[in-house]
Amino acid sequence: MSALVVDVWGPVAPGARSSFSPAPEPHDEWALTGGTAWVYFSPLNRRQLVRPVILSDGFSSGSTSLDQLWQGLEENGDYRFISELHAAGRDVIILGYTDRTASITANADTVIDCIRRANSERVGRAKLAVGGFSMGGLVTRYALAKMEQDPSIPDHETGIYFSYDTPHQGAWFPIALQAFTHFATDNWGDRDGIGPVLRQFSGLLNSPAAKQMARWHIGKADATPKQAPERTVFLKALEEVGGWPQNPRKVGVANGVDTGSGNGIKAGVTAVKCDGDTLHDTWLNTQAQGEAEVARLRKTGGERVSVRTSGLPDIDGAPGGLFTAPSPAGDTGSFGLAAALMGSLGNTVDPDVTTTSCFIPSISAIAAGDINDPKALYRAITPDNSALDTFACASRNEGHTAMTEELGTWIVNEIVNG
């Protein structure tokens, strides 16, 4: 079964899915500062909040669709995550945000509001489990750490913190893809049909949350890749609250392997190229180490734009959760998305497309090394490498935040028995 990615990008490609089947009616709904939470009591707890588990949404456009988040966790993978938590007597609170592109620190205030509400309505003294998916793991990590450092905020009373393919050490948005998106938006952002899609995707890449997550960022096609100032500010804020919550047990999973085996994508090869009505001799390459030309962009009849990088690792093929995004043909990857956009602009795309790339390297998801280090990216991971108390990696490199039985079972066991 193809597992739906939980809330990474949302519908950005032409013709992408824009609606989801409604989730069951929640037992309670909490209006929070900057977000909303739906509460689903375990059938074992007689409609009381006894053992709460807070599941935070991640990064995407606009506000959270809690229907989409529920479907991704419960029905669109190969593991019924919410049902398994319910069967173990855990009450589930799914948490969404008014603006998923807002800064991590801003949405952390929503997490804090949710934790305080859960503690105020909880029956008994069972500690909370709090965590999230993708960026949701960073938002909850910061929120818990802030609650421990700020004496004006009550105790979070959380026993376990968990993250699911979270970019603890940064995410990888291919520079070639960033450049093409900004180039296309600058040239055809006012075009009917494709224009809104281009503007949305470019806006996502330049949003506060994306800049905080991305290890390397460019705001326009000819910019030099570097860490965005927003990420520098966020990392300083995280350091000021201790980096991690100290009181809960910290666990996490990666949708990539821990063996150091890459996903098979070669470095420095053409991933997608096209020619046609709007683009001439345009191509994107996978990332290579050292000095590299990663893209050549040319509007038909215009000047060529060469996109170059220096000192970046060969990260597209690294072990980790794979970049996925909705498209008309189903979930696709970073370069597959570029190919779809090129075709929608009236061009013939070479059929030999490298569809995806690494998005969250395994060492980032389990906080086990610097993704700027090419050797660390492809090195086998051992327990003493990680900042987490314990972790699990997938047995294959799979879609980012794919809800699998392998990882879902491991997380549920940690929540129940940890």
XYZ file of C-alpha atoms in Angstrom:
418
model
C 0.000 0.000 0.000
C 1.260 3.490 -0.791
C 1.399 5.487 2.421
C 0.178 9.062 2.221
C 2.664 11.613 3.443
C 1.343 13.337 6.531
C 1.120 17.023 5.894
C 4.430 18.019 4.381
C 3.538 20.333 1.504
C -0.178 20.157 0.889
C -1.702 20.580 -2.590
C 0.866 22.615 -4.495
C 1.072 20.829 -7.844
C -1.526 21.419 -10.600
C -4.530 19.189 -10.070
C -3.314 17.951 -6.682
C -5.685 16.570 -4.064
C -7.417 19.404 -2.261
C -9.976 17.584 -0.127
C -9.992 14.696 2.319
C -12.699 12.513 3.781
C -13.970 13.923 7.045
C -12.579 12.481 10.253
C -14.927 11.110 12.906
C -16.554 13.755 15.036
C -14.177 14.577 17.892
C -15.374 14.175 21.447
C -14.219 17.699 22.156
C -12.771 20.634 20.225
C -10.436 23.182 21.761
C -10.061 26.663 20.317
C -6.486 27.616 21.103
C -4.360 30.686 20.561
C -3.106 30.169 17.002
C -4.716 26.804 16.412
C -7.295 24.118 17.114
C -7.179 20.707 18.768
C -9.524 17.764 18.387
C -9.835 15.385 21.310
C -10.558 11.683 20.853
C -11.024 9.788 24.116
C -9.942 6.172 24.317
C -12.956 3.840 24.549
C -11.316 2.491 27.718
C -11.524 5.854 29.521
C -15.291 6.508 29.543
C -15.056 9.840 27.768
C -12.583 11.294 30.206
C -9.138 12.655 29.475
C -6.964 10.216 31.420
C -3.736 9.513 29.473
C -3.385 12.278 26.876
C -1.148 12.030 23.792
C -0.715 15.287 21.856
C 0.097 14.845 18.140
C 1.283 18.021 16.433
C 0.873 18.800 12.746
C 3.870 19.838 10.652
C 4.736 22.248 7.847
C 2.481 23.002 4.894
C 0.562 25.863 3.350
C -2.172 27.730 5.172
C -4.003 26.355 8.167
C -4.145 22.754 9.284
C -6.843 20.461 7.946
C -7.457 18.265 10.965
C -9.413 15.927 8.693
C -6.269 15.509 6.582
C -4.051 14.998 9.617
C -6.413 12.390 11.062
C -6.604 10.546 7.730
C -2.831 10.524 7.371
C -2.379 9.014 10.818
C -5.256 6.578 10.784
C -6.325 5.525 7.296
C -3.825 6.355 4.577
C -0.809 4.402 5.779
C -0.404 0.754 6.668
C -0.804 1.301 10.413
C -3.777 2.707 12.308
C -1.833 4.954 14.664
C -4.776 6.521 16.513
C -6.630 3.220 16.918
C -3.537 1.569 18.362
C -3.097 4.360 20.889
C -6.774 4.077 21.815
C -6.462 0.314 22.266
C -3.655 0.949 24.739
C -5.859 3.317 26.764
C -4.361 6.549 25.430
C -6.503 9.560 24.601
C -5.471 11.302 21.391
C -5.335 15.045 20.850
C -4.509 16.094 17.280
C -3.204 19.640 17.148
C -3.287 21.990 14.171
C -2.234 25.569 13.489
C -3.870 28.621 11.983
C -0.717 29.217 9.918
C 1.641 26.294 9.338
C 4.174 28.550 7.625
C 4.533 30.764 10.710
C 7.702 30.630 12.756
C 8.354 27.579 14.902
C 8.539 29.714 18.038
C 5.149 31.321 17.302
C 3.401 27.985 16.836
C 5.128 26.700 19.973
C 2.862 29.060 21.933
C -0.092 27.099 20.531
C 1.506 23.878 21.782
C 1.942 25.411 25.231
C -1.721 26.445 25.258
C -2.709 22.898 24.269
C -0.535 21.297 26.970
C -1.965 23.576 29.651
C -5.521 22.767 28.514
C -4.778 19.024 28.560
C -3.346 19.197 32.066
C -6.298 21.224 33.326
C -8.842 18.714 31.979
C -6.922 15.516 32.716
C -8.426 13.134 35.274
C -5.733 11.573 37.448
C -1.996 12.158 37.369
C -0.797 10.217 34.321
C 1.896 12.208 32.523
C 1.393 13.460 28.981
C 3.065 12.234 25.819
C 3.799 15.154 23.485
C 5.357 15.176 20.025
C 4.814 15.694 16.349
C 5.469 14.883 12.749
C 8.117 16.601 10.630
C 8.266 20.247 11.767
C 5.713 19.378 14.450
C 8.518 17.621 16.294
C 10.537 20.849 16.350
C 7.567 22.931 17.485
C 6.826 20.589 20.395
C 10.526 20.235 21.251
C 10.892 23.991 21.582
C 7.590 24.354 23.464
C 8.506 21.776 26.111
C 11.995 23.207 26.557
C 10.564 26.734 26.901
C 8.076 25.559 29.528
C 10.933 24.152 31.600
C 12.950 27.374 31.406
C 10.184 29.941 31.933
C 9.100 30.098 35.599
C 5.890 31.904 34.640
C 4.634 28.825 32.747
C 3.259 25.854 34.725
C 5.001 22.462 34.579
C 4.293 20.618 31.331
C 3.869 17.323 33.243
C 5.094 15.385 30.213
C 6.707 11.981 30.564
C 7.724 11.337 26.964
C 8.604 13.532 24.009
C 8.564 11.942 20.545
C 9.361 13.056 17.025
C 8.520 11.436 13.689
C 11.043 12.199 10.907
C 11.686 15.647 12.322
C 14.454 17.858 10.864
C 16.336 18.276 14.151
C 19.536 19.136 12.259
C 17.852 20.728 9.259
C 15.938 19.782 6.118
C 17.163 19.575 2.517
C 15.296 21.506 -0.156
C 17.326 20.909 -3.356
C 18.925 24.178 -4.430
C 18.122 23.351 -8.059
C 14.425 23.036 -7.166
C 14.429 26.250 -5.128
C 16.092 28.122 -8.003
C 13.707 26.793 -10.638
C 10.661 27.602 -8.496
C 11.733 31.210 -7.949
C 12.760 31.591 -11.617
C 9.423 30.267 -12.855
C 7.481 32.409 -10.396
C 9.326 35.566 -11.469
C 8.550 34.847 -15.123
C 5.095 33.238 -15.062
C 3.661 34.032 -11.647
C 0.832 36.010 -13.254
C -0.066 33.288 -15.751
C -3.588 31.848 -15.526
C -3.786 28.376 -14.064
C -0.143 27.781 -13.188
C 0.585 31.224 -11.699
C -1.119 30.693 -8.316
C 0.625 27.339 -7.925
C 4.038 28.864 -8.623
C 3.433 31.728 -6.229
C 2.239 29.368 -3.525
C 5.241 27.074 -3.797
C 7.712 29.958 -3.955
C 5.981 31.496 -0.946
C 6.282 28.233 0.959
C 10.016 28.076 0.309
C 10.407 31.674 1.506
C 8.107 31.341 4.528
C 9.421 31.779 8.093
C 9.017 28.070 8.911
C 10.789 26.877 5.756
C 13.687 29.255 6.339
C 14.016 27.988 9.905
C 14.010 24.324 8.841
C 16.150 24.490 5.705
C 19.867 23.929 6.194
C 20.501 25.912 2.974
C 18.152 28.466 1.496
C 17.964 30.813 -1.485
C 15.317 33.522 -1.805
C 15.779 33.983 -5.558
C 17.223 31.978 -8.437
C 20.658 33.616 -8.536
C 21.234 33.852 -4.768
C 24.061 32.081 -2.929
C 22.872 29.098 -0.841
C 23.364 29.689 2.867
C 21.681 29.342 6.210
C 18.834 31.842 6.355
C 18.966 34.505 9.086
C 15.637 33.143 10.353
C 17.264 29.767 11.009
C 20.139 31.405 12.868
C 17.669 33.249 15.102
C 15.669 30.079 15.733
C 18.744 28.019 16.629
C 19.787 30.723 19.098
C 16.305 30.726 20.648
C 16.428 26.939 20.919
C 19.831 27.116 22.594
C 18.548 29.702 25.066
C 15.915 27.251 26.334
C 18.427 24.426 26.681
C 18.131 22.876 23.230
C 15.938 20.015 24.395
C 13.371 19.413 27.125
C 15.260 17.828 30.004
C 12.492 16.176 32.013
C 10.704 13.903 29.493
C 12.235 10.821 27.927
C 13.155 11.746 24.336
C 12.455 9.286 21.522
C 12.215 9.575 17.756
C 12.071 7.779 14.435
C 13.502 8.353 10.967
C 11.933 7.359 7.658
C 15.451 6.568 6.482
C 17.866 3.774 7.314
C 20.611 3.799 9.954
C 23.043 1.683 7.909
C 24.475 4.558 5.888
C 23.046 3.128 2.670
C 21.790 5.852 0.351
C 18.620 5.864 -1.717
C 20.399 5.162 -5.004
C 20.273 8.682 -6.442
C 23.605 9.558 -8.036
C 25.292 12.887 -7.421
C 25.848 15.439 -10.165
C 23.588 13.898 -12.796
C 20.696 15.443 -14.704
C 17.498 14.862 -12.777
C 15.052 16.584 -15.143
C 15.331 18.631 -18.328
C 12.926 20.239 -20.762
C 12.564 22.330 -23.885
C 9.494 23.982 -25.351
C 7.270 27.025 -25.597
C 8.474 28.790 -22.453
C 11.767 27.145 -21.451
C 14.792 26.385 -23.608
C 17.567 23.955 -22.711
C 16.582 24.020 -19.049
C 17.780 21.324 -16.655
C 18.223 20.539 -12.959
C 21.025 18.379 -11.599
C 21.256 16.374 -8.406
C 23.544 17.912 -5.824
C 27.267 17.154 -6.009
C 30.087 18.005 -3.627
C 32.535 20.830 -4.285
C 31.998 23.367 -7.039
C 28.890 22.351 -8.979
C 26.427 23.717 -11.519
C 23.107 22.401 -10.236
C 20.740 24.101 -12.686
C 20.636 25.903 -15.986
C 17.502 27.961 -16.497
C 16.542 29.797 -19.636
C 13.321 31.418 -20.677
C 12.768 30.902 -24.411
C 14.401 33.866 -26.103
C 16.019 35.027 -22.863
C 19.406 34.897 -21.181
C 20.731 31.759 -19.544
C 20.814 31.629 -15.730
C 23.434 29.309 -14.266
C 22.862 28.145 -10.676
C 26.027 27.112 -8.858
C 26.862 25.798 -5.410
C 30.088 25.442 -3.496
C 30.892 23.203 -0.545
C 27.545 21.433 -0.264
C 27.402 17.658 0.334
C 25.991 15.117 -2.126
C 22.800 15.018 -0.109
C 20.094 14.089 -2.651
C 21.113 10.444 -2.403
C 21.651 10.354 1.362
C 19.778 7.938 3.622
C 16.648 9.560 4.981
C 12.986 10.355 4.477
C 12.241 11.149 0.830
C 10.779 14.420 -0.407
C 7.185 13.865 -1.515
C 4.439 16.185 -2.725
C 0.941 15.691 -4.176
C 0.623 15.782 -7.961
C -2.023 14.764 -10.512
C -0.465 11.305 -10.787
C -0.208 10.788 -7.022
C 2.579 11.567 -4.593
C 5.760 12.552 -6.373
C 9.147 13.903 -5.341
C 11.162 17.087 -5.601
C 12.331 16.670 -9.182
C 9.036 15.063 -10.185
C 7.309 18.202 -8.945
C 9.679 20.324 -11.049
C 8.877 18.160 -14.069
C 5.127 18.642 -13.486
C 5.575 22.404 -13.283
C 7.716 22.453 -16.453
C 5.053 20.497 -18.327
C 2.303 22.812 -17.097
C 4.275 25.722 -18.543
C 3.979 24.199 -22.040
C 7.267 22.337 -22.352
C 8.289 18.839 -23.354
C 9.966 17.131 -20.415
C 12.539 14.408 -20.924
C 10.853 11.192 -19.713
C 13.969 10.067 -17.825
C 13.266 11.984 -14.602
C 14.824 11.433 -11.196
C 11.607 11.926 -9.283
C 12.675 12.452 -5.699
C 15.520 13.220 -3.305
C 16.394 12.969 0.349
C 14.383 15.479 2.373
C 15.167 14.692 6.024
C 18.493 12.849 6.334
C 18.436 10.067 8.905
C 21.085 11.802 10.991
C 18.851 14.884 11.138
C 15.711 12.954 12.119
C 17.451 11.354 15.087
C 19.801 14.256 15.883
C 22.956 12.253 15.210
C 25.235 14.538 13.245
C 25.772 17.562 11.043
C 24.148 17.168 7.629
C 26.793 19.505 6.237
C 29.312 16.656 6.670
C 29.277 14.292 3.641
C 30.907 11.506 5.670
C 28.382 11.784 8.491
C 25.469 11.625 6.037
C 26.499 8.181 4.821
C 27.911 6.754 8.060
C 26.151 4.002 9.976
C 24.359 5.415 13.029
C 24.917 3.995 16.505
C 22.948 4.783 19.697
C 25.718 6.916 21.163
C 25.540 9.285 18.154
C 22.051 10.568 18.941
C 20.818 13.335 21.239
C 17.669 11.243 21.744
C 17.415 8.713 24.559
C 16.409 6.066 22.051
C 15.437 5.955 18.399
C 14.400 3.714 15.523
C 15.167 4.000 11.824
C 13.224 2.475 8.953
C 14.431 -0.647 7.204
C 14.372 1.236 3.885
C 14.481 4.857 2.742
C 10.806 5.780 2.358
C 8.533 8.788 2.028
C 8.924 11.493 4.656
C 6.465 10.938 7.543
C 4.980 7.841 5.886
C 2.946 6.129 8.603
C 4.242 2.552 8.507
C 3.592 -0.380 10.788
C 7.306 -0.625 11.497
C 7.708 2.903 12.851
C 4.159 3.348 14.137
C 4.405 0.222 16.289
C 7.731 1.358 17.703
C 6.418 4.819 18.660
C 3.243 3.418 20.241
C 5.260 0.933 22.281
C 7.520 3.724 23.522
C 4.526 5.869 24.487
C 2.780 3.015 26.269
C 5.783 1.410 27.950
C 8.368 4.198 28.067
